[in-house]
PDB file of C-alpha atoms in Angstrom:
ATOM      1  CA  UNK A   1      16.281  -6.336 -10.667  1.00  0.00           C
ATOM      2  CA  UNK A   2      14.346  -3.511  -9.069  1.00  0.00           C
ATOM      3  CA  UNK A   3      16.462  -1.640  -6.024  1.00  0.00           C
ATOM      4  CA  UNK A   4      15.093   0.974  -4.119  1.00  0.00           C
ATOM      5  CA  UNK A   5      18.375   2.338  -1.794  1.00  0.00           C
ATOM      6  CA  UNK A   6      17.588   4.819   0.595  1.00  0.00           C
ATOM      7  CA  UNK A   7      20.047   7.158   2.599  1.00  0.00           C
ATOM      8  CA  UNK A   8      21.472   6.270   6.132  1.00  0.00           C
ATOM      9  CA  UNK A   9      20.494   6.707   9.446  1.00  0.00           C
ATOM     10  CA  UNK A  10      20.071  10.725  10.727  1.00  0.00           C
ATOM     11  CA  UNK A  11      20.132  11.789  13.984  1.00  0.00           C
ATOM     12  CA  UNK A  12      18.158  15.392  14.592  1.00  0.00           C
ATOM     13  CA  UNK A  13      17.250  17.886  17.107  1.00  0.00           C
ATOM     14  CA  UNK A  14      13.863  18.681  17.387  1.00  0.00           C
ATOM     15  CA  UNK A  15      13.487  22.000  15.155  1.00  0.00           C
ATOM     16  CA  UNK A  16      15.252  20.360  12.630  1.00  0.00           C
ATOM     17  CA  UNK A  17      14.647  19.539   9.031  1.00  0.00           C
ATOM     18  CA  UNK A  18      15.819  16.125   7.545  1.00  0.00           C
ATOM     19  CA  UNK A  19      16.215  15.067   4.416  1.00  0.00           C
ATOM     20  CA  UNK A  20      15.772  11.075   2.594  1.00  0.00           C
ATOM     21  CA  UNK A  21      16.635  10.143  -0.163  1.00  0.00           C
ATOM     22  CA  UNK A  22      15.674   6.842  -2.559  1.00  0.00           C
ATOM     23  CA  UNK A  23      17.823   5.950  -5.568  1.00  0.00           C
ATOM     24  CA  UNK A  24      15.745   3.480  -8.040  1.00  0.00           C
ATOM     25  CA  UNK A  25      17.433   0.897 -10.327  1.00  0.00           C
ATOM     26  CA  UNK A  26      16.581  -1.564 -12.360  1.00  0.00           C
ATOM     27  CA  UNK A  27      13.538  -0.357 -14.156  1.00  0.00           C
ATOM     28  CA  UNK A  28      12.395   3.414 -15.976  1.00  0.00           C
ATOM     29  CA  UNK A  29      12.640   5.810 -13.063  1.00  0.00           C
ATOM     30  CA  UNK A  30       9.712   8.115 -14.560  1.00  0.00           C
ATOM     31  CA  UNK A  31       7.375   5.373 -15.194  1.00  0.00           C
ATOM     32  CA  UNK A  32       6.026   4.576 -11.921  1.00  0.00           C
ATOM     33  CA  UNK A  33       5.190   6.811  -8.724  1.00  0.00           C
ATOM     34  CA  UNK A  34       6.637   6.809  -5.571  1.00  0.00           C
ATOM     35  CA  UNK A  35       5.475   6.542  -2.175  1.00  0.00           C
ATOM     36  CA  UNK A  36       6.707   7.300   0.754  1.00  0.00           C
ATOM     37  CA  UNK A  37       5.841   5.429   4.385  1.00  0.00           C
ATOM     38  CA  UNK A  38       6.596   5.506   8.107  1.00  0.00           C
ATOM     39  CA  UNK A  39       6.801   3.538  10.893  1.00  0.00           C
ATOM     40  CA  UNK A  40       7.423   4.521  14.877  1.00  0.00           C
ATOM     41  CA  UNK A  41       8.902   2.439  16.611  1.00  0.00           C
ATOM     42  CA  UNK A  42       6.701  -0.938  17.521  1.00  0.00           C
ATOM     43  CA  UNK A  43       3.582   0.875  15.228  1.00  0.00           C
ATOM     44  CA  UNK A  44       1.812   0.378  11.994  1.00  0.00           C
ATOM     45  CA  UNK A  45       2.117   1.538   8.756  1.00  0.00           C
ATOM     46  CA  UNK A  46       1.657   6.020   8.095  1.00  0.00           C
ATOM     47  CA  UNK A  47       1.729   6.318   4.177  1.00  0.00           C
ATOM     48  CA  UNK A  48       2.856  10.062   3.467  1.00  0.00           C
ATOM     49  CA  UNK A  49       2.872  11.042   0.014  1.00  0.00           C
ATOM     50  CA  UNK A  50       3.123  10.336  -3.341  1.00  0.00           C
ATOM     51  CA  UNK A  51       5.139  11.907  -5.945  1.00  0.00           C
ATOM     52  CA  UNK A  52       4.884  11.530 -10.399  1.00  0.00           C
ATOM     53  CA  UNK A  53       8.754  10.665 -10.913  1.00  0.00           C
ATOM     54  CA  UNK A  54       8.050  11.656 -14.174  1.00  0.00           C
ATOM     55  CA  UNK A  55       6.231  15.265 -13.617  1.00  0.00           C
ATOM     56  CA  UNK A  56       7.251  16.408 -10.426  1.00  0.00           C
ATOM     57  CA  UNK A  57       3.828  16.253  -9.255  1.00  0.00           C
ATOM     58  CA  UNK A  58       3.206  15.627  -5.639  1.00  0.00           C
ATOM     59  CA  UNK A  59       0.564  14.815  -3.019  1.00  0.00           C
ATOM     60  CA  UNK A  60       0.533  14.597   0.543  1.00  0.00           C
ATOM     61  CA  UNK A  61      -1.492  12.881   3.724  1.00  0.00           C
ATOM     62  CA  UNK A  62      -3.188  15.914   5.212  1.00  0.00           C
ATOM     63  CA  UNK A  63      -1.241  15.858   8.727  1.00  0.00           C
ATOM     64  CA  UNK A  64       2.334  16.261   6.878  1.00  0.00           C
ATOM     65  CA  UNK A  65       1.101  19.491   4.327  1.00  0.00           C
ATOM     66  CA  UNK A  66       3.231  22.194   4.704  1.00  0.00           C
ATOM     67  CA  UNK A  67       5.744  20.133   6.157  1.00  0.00           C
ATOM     68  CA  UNK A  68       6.791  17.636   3.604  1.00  0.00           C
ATOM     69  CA  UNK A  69       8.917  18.340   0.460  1.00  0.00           C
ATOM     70  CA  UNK A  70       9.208  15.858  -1.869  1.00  0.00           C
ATOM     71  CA  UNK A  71      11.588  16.396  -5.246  1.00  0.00           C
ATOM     72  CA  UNK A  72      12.961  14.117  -7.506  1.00  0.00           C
ATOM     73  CA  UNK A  73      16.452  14.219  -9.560  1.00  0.00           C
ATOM     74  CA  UNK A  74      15.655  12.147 -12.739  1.00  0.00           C
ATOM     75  CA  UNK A  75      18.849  12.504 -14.175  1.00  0.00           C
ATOM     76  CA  UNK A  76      20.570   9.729 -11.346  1.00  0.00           C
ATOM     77  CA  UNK A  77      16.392   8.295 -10.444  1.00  0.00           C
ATOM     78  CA  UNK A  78      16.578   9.559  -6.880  1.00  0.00           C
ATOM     79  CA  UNK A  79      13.431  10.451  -4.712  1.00  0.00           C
ATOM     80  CA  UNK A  80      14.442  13.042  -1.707  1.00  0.00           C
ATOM     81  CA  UNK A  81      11.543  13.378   1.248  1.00  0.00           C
ATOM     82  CA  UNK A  82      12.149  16.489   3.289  1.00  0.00           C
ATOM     83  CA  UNK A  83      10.591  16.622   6.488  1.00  0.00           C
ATOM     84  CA  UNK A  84      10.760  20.050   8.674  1.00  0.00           C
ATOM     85  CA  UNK A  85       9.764  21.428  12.164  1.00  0.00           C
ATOM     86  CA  UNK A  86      11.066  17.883  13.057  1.00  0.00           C
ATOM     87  CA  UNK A  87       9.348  16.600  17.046  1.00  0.00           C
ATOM     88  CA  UNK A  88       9.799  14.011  19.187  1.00  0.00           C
ATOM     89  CA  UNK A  89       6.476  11.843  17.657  1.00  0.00           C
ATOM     90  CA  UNK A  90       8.298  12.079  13.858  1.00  0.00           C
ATOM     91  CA  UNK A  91      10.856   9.403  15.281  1.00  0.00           C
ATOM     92  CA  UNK A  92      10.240   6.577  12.859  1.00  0.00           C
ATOM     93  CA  UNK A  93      11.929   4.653  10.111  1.00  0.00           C
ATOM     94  CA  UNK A  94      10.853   6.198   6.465  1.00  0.00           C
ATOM     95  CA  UNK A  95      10.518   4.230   3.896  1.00  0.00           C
ATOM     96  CA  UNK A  96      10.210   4.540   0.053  1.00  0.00           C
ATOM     97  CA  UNK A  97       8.213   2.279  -1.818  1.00  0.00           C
ATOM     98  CA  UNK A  98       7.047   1.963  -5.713  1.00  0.00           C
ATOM     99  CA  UNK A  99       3.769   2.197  -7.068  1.00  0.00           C
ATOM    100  CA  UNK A 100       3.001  -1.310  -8.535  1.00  0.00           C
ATOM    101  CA  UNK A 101       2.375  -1.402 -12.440  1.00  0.00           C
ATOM    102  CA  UNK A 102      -1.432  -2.810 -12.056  1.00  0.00           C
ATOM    103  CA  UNK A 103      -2.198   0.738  -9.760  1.00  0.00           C
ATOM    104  CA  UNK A 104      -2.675  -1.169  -6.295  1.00  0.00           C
ATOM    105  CA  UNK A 105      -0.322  -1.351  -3.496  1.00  0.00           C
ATOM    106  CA  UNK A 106       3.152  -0.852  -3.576  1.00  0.00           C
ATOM    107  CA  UNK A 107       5.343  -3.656  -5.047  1.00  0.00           C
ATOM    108  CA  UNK A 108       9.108  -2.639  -4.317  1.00  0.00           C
ATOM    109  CA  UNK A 109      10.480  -1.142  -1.188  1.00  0.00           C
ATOM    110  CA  UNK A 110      13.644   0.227   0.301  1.00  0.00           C
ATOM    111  CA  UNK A 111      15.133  -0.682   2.712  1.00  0.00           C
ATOM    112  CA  UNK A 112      14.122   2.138   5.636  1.00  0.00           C
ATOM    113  CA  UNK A 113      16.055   5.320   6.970  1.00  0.00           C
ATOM    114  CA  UNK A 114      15.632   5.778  10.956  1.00  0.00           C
ATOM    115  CA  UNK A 115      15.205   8.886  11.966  1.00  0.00           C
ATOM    116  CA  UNK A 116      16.023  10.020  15.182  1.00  0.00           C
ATOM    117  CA  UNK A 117      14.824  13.193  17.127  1.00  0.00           C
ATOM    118  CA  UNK A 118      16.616  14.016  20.317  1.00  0.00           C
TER     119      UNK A 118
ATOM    120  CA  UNK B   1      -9.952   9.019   5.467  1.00  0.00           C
ATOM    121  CA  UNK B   2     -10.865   5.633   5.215  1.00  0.00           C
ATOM    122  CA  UNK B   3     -10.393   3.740   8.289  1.00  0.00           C
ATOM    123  CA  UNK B   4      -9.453   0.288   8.405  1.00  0.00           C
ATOM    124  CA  UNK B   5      -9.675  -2.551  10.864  1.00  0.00           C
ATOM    125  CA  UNK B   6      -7.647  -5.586  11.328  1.00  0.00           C
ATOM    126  CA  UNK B   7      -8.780  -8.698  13.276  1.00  0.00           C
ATOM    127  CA  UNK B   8      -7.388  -9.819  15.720  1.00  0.00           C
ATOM    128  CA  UNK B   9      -4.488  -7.881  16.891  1.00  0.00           C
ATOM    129  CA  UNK B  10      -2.147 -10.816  17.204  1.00  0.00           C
ATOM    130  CA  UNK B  11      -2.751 -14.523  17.186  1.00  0.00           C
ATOM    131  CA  UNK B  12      -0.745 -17.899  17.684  1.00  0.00           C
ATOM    132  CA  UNK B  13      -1.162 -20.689  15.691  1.00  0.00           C
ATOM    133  CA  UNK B  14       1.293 -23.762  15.028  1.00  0.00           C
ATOM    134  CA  UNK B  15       2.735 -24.757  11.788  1.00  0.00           C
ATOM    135  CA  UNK B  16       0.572 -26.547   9.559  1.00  0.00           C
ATOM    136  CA  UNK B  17      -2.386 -24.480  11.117  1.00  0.00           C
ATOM    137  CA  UNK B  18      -4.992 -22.466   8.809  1.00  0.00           C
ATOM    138  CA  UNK B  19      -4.824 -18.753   9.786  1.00  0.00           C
ATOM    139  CA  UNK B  20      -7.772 -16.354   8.498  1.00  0.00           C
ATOM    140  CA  UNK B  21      -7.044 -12.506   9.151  1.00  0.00           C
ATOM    141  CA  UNK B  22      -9.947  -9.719   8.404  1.00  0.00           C
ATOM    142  CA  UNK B  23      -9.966  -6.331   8.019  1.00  0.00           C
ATOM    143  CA  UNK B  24     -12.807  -4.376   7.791  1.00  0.00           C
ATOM    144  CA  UNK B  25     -12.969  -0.790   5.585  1.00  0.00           C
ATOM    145  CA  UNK B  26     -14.659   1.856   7.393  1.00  0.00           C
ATOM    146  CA  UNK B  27     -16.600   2.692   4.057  1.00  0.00           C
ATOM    147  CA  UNK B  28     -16.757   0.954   0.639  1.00  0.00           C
ATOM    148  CA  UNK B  29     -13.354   0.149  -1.290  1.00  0.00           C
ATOM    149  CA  UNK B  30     -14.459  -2.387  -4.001  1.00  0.00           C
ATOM    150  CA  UNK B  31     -11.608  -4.396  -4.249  1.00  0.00           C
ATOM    151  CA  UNK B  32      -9.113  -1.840  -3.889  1.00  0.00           C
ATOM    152  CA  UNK B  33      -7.376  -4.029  -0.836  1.00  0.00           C
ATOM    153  CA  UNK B  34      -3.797  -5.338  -0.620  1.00  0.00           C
ATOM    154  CA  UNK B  35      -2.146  -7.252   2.075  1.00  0.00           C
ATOM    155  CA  UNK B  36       1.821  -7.066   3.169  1.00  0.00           C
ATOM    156  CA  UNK B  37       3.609  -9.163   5.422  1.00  0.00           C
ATOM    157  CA  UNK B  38       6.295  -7.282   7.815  1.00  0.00           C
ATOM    158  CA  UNK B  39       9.155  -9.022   9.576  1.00  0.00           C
ATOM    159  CA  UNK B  40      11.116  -7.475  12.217  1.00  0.00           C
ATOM    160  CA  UNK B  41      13.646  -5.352  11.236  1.00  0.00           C
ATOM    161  CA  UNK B  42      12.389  -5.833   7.578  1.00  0.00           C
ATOM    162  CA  UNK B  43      10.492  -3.535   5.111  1.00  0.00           C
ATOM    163  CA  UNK B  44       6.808  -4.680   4.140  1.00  0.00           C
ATOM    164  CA  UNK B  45       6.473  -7.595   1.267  1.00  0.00           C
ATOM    165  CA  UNK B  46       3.462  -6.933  -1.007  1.00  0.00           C
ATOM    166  CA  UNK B  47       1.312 -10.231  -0.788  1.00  0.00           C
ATOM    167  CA  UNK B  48      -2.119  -9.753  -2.336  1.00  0.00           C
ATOM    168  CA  UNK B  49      -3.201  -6.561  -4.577  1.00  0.00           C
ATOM    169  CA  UNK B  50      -7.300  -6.140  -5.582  1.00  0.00           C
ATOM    170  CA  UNK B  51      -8.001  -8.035  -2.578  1.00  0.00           C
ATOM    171  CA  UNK B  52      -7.771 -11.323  -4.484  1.00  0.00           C
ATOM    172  CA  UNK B  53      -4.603 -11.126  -6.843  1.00  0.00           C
ATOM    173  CA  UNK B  54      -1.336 -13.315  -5.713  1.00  0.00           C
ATOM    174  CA  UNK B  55       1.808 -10.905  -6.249  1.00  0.00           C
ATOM    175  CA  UNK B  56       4.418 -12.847  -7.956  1.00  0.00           C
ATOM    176  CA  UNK B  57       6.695 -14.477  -6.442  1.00  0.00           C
ATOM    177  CA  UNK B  58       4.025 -15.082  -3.181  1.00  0.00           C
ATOM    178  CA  UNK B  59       3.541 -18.849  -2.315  1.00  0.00           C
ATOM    179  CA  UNK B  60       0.462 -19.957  -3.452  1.00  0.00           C
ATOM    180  CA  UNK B  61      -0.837 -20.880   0.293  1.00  0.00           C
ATOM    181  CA  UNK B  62      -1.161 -17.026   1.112  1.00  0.00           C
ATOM    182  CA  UNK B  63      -5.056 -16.208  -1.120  1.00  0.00           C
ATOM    183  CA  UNK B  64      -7.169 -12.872  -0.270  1.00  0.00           C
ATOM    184  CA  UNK B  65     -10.493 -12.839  -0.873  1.00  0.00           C
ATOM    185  CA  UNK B  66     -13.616 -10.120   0.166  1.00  0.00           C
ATOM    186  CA  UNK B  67     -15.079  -6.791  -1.287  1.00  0.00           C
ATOM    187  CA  UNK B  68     -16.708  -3.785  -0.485  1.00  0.00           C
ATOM    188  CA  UNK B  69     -15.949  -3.199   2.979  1.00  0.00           C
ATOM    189  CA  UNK B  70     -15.011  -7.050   4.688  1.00  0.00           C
ATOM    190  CA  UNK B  71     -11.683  -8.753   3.193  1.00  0.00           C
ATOM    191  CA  UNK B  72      -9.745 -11.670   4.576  1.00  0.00           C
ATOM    192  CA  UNK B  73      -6.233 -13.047   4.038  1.00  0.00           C
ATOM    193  CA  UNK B  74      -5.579 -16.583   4.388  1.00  0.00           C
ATOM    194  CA  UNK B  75      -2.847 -18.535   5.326  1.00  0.00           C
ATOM    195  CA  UNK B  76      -3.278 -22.641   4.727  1.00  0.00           C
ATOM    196  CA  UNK B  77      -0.466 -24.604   5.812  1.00  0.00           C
ATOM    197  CA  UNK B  78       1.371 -21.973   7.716  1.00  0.00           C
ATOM    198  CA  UNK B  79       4.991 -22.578   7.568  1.00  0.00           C
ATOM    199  CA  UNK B  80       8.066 -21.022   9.861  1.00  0.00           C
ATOM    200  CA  UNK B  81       8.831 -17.950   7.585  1.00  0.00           C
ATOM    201  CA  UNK B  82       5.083 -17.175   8.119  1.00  0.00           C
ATOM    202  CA  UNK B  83       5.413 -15.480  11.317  1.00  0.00           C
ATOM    203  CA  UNK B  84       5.345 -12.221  11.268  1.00  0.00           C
ATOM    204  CA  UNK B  85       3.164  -9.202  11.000  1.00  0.00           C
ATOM    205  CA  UNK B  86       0.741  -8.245   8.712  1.00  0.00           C
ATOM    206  CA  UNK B  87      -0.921  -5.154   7.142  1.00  0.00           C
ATOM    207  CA  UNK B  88      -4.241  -4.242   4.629  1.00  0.00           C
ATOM    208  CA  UNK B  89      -4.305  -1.297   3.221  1.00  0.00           C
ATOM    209  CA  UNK B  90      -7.217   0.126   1.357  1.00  0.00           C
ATOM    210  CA  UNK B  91      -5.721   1.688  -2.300  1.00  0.00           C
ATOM    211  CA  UNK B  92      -9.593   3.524  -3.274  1.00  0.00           C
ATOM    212  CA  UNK B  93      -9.110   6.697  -1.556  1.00  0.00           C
ATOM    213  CA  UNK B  94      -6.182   8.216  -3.296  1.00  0.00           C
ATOM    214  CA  UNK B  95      -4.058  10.294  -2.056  1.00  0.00           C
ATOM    215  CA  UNK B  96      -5.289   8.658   1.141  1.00  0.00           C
ATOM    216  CA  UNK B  97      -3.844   5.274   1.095  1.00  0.00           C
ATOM    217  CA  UNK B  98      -4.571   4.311   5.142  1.00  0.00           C
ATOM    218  CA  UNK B  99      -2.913   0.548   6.714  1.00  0.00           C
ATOM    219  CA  UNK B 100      -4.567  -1.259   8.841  1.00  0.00           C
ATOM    220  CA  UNK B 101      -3.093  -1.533  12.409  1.00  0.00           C
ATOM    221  CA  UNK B 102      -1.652  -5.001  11.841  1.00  0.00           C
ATOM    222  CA  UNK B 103      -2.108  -8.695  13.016  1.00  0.00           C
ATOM    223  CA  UNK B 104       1.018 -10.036  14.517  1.00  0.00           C
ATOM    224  CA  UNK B 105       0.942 -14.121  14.077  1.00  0.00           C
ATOM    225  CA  UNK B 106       3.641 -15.823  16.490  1.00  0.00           C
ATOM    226  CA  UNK B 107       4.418 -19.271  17.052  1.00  0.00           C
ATOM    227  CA  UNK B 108       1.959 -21.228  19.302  1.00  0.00           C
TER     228      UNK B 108
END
């Protein structure tokens, strides 16, 4: 069955850089993208950016460029999101979701990292 | 970026009740809609892709419907696990995807 396991909860100054990760199972790693998602607390839905498992390749939502890494590690199907210059308003749980196979929406999701900045 | 509007914020219906939710695209999206559902504490459960398409798994009670720029989700027969929160999201502007802000449905 298709797992998406993301890293544990961080706790960060503001300043600071912080780093997710998402370990896939359960399906080909490089044959679907991955997304990633945040939520503040008690708010809607902020997709992120997108990265080609597969490639490398990697887009991002115009108010995180320059401030979002995202890399991949094929060899163990893990998705890393970097975030830097980390402020109070980047408080949120990040999540990682799949691509679905049909191109719409996102089918699979992990289960959420909360980051803290404080 | 596409904007997109869910109506209403938040509503309360019983069980057994019919609930309609719409969301409204700021421009033309086709069909390129999808609807999640969101409990607390919980990541979001992909419902409806192409506006109209069940995701497997999804009771058949939950149906989308709508193009272009007005789409609705339906619920017939809502039942207890039904309460919760839920999200469009417009999938035509890529790499844009935007959410709606969400319709929270609690227990009347």
């Amino acid at each position: 069955q298709v797992q998406l396991v993301q890293s544990g909860a961080e706790v960060k100054k503001p300043g600071a850089s912080v780093k997710v990760s998402c370990k896939a199972s359960g399906y080909t790693f490089t044959r679907y993208y991955m997304h990633w998602v945040r939520q503040a607390p008690g708010q809607g839905l902020e997709w992120m950016a997108i990265i080609n498992p597969s490639g490398g390749s990697t887009s991002f939502a115009q108010k995180f460029q320059g401030r979002v890494t995202m890399t991949r590690d094929t060899s163990t199907s893990t998705v890393y999101m970097e975030l830097n210059s980390l402020r109070s308003e980047d408080a949120a749980v990040y999540y990682c979701a799949r691509a679905s196979p049909e191109g719409h929406g996102f089918d699979y999701w992990g289960q959420g990292t909360l980051v803290t900045v404080s | 970026d596409i904007q997109m509007t869910q109506s209403p914020s938040s509503l309360s219906a019983s069980v057994g009740d019919r609930v309609t939710i719409t969301c409204r695209a700021s421009q033309s999206i086709s069909s390129y809609l999808n609807w999640y559902q969101q409990k607390p504490g919980k990541a979001p459960k992909l419902l409806i892709f192409a506006a109209s398409s069940l995701q497997s798994g999804v009771p058949s009670r939950f149906s989308g419907s709508g193009s272009v720029t007005e789409f609705t989700l339906t619920i017939n027969s809502l039942q207890p696990e039904d309460f919760a929160t839920y999200y469009c999201q417009q999938s035509y502007s890529t790499p844009a995807w935007t959410f709606g802000q969400g319709t929270k449905v609690e227990i009347k």
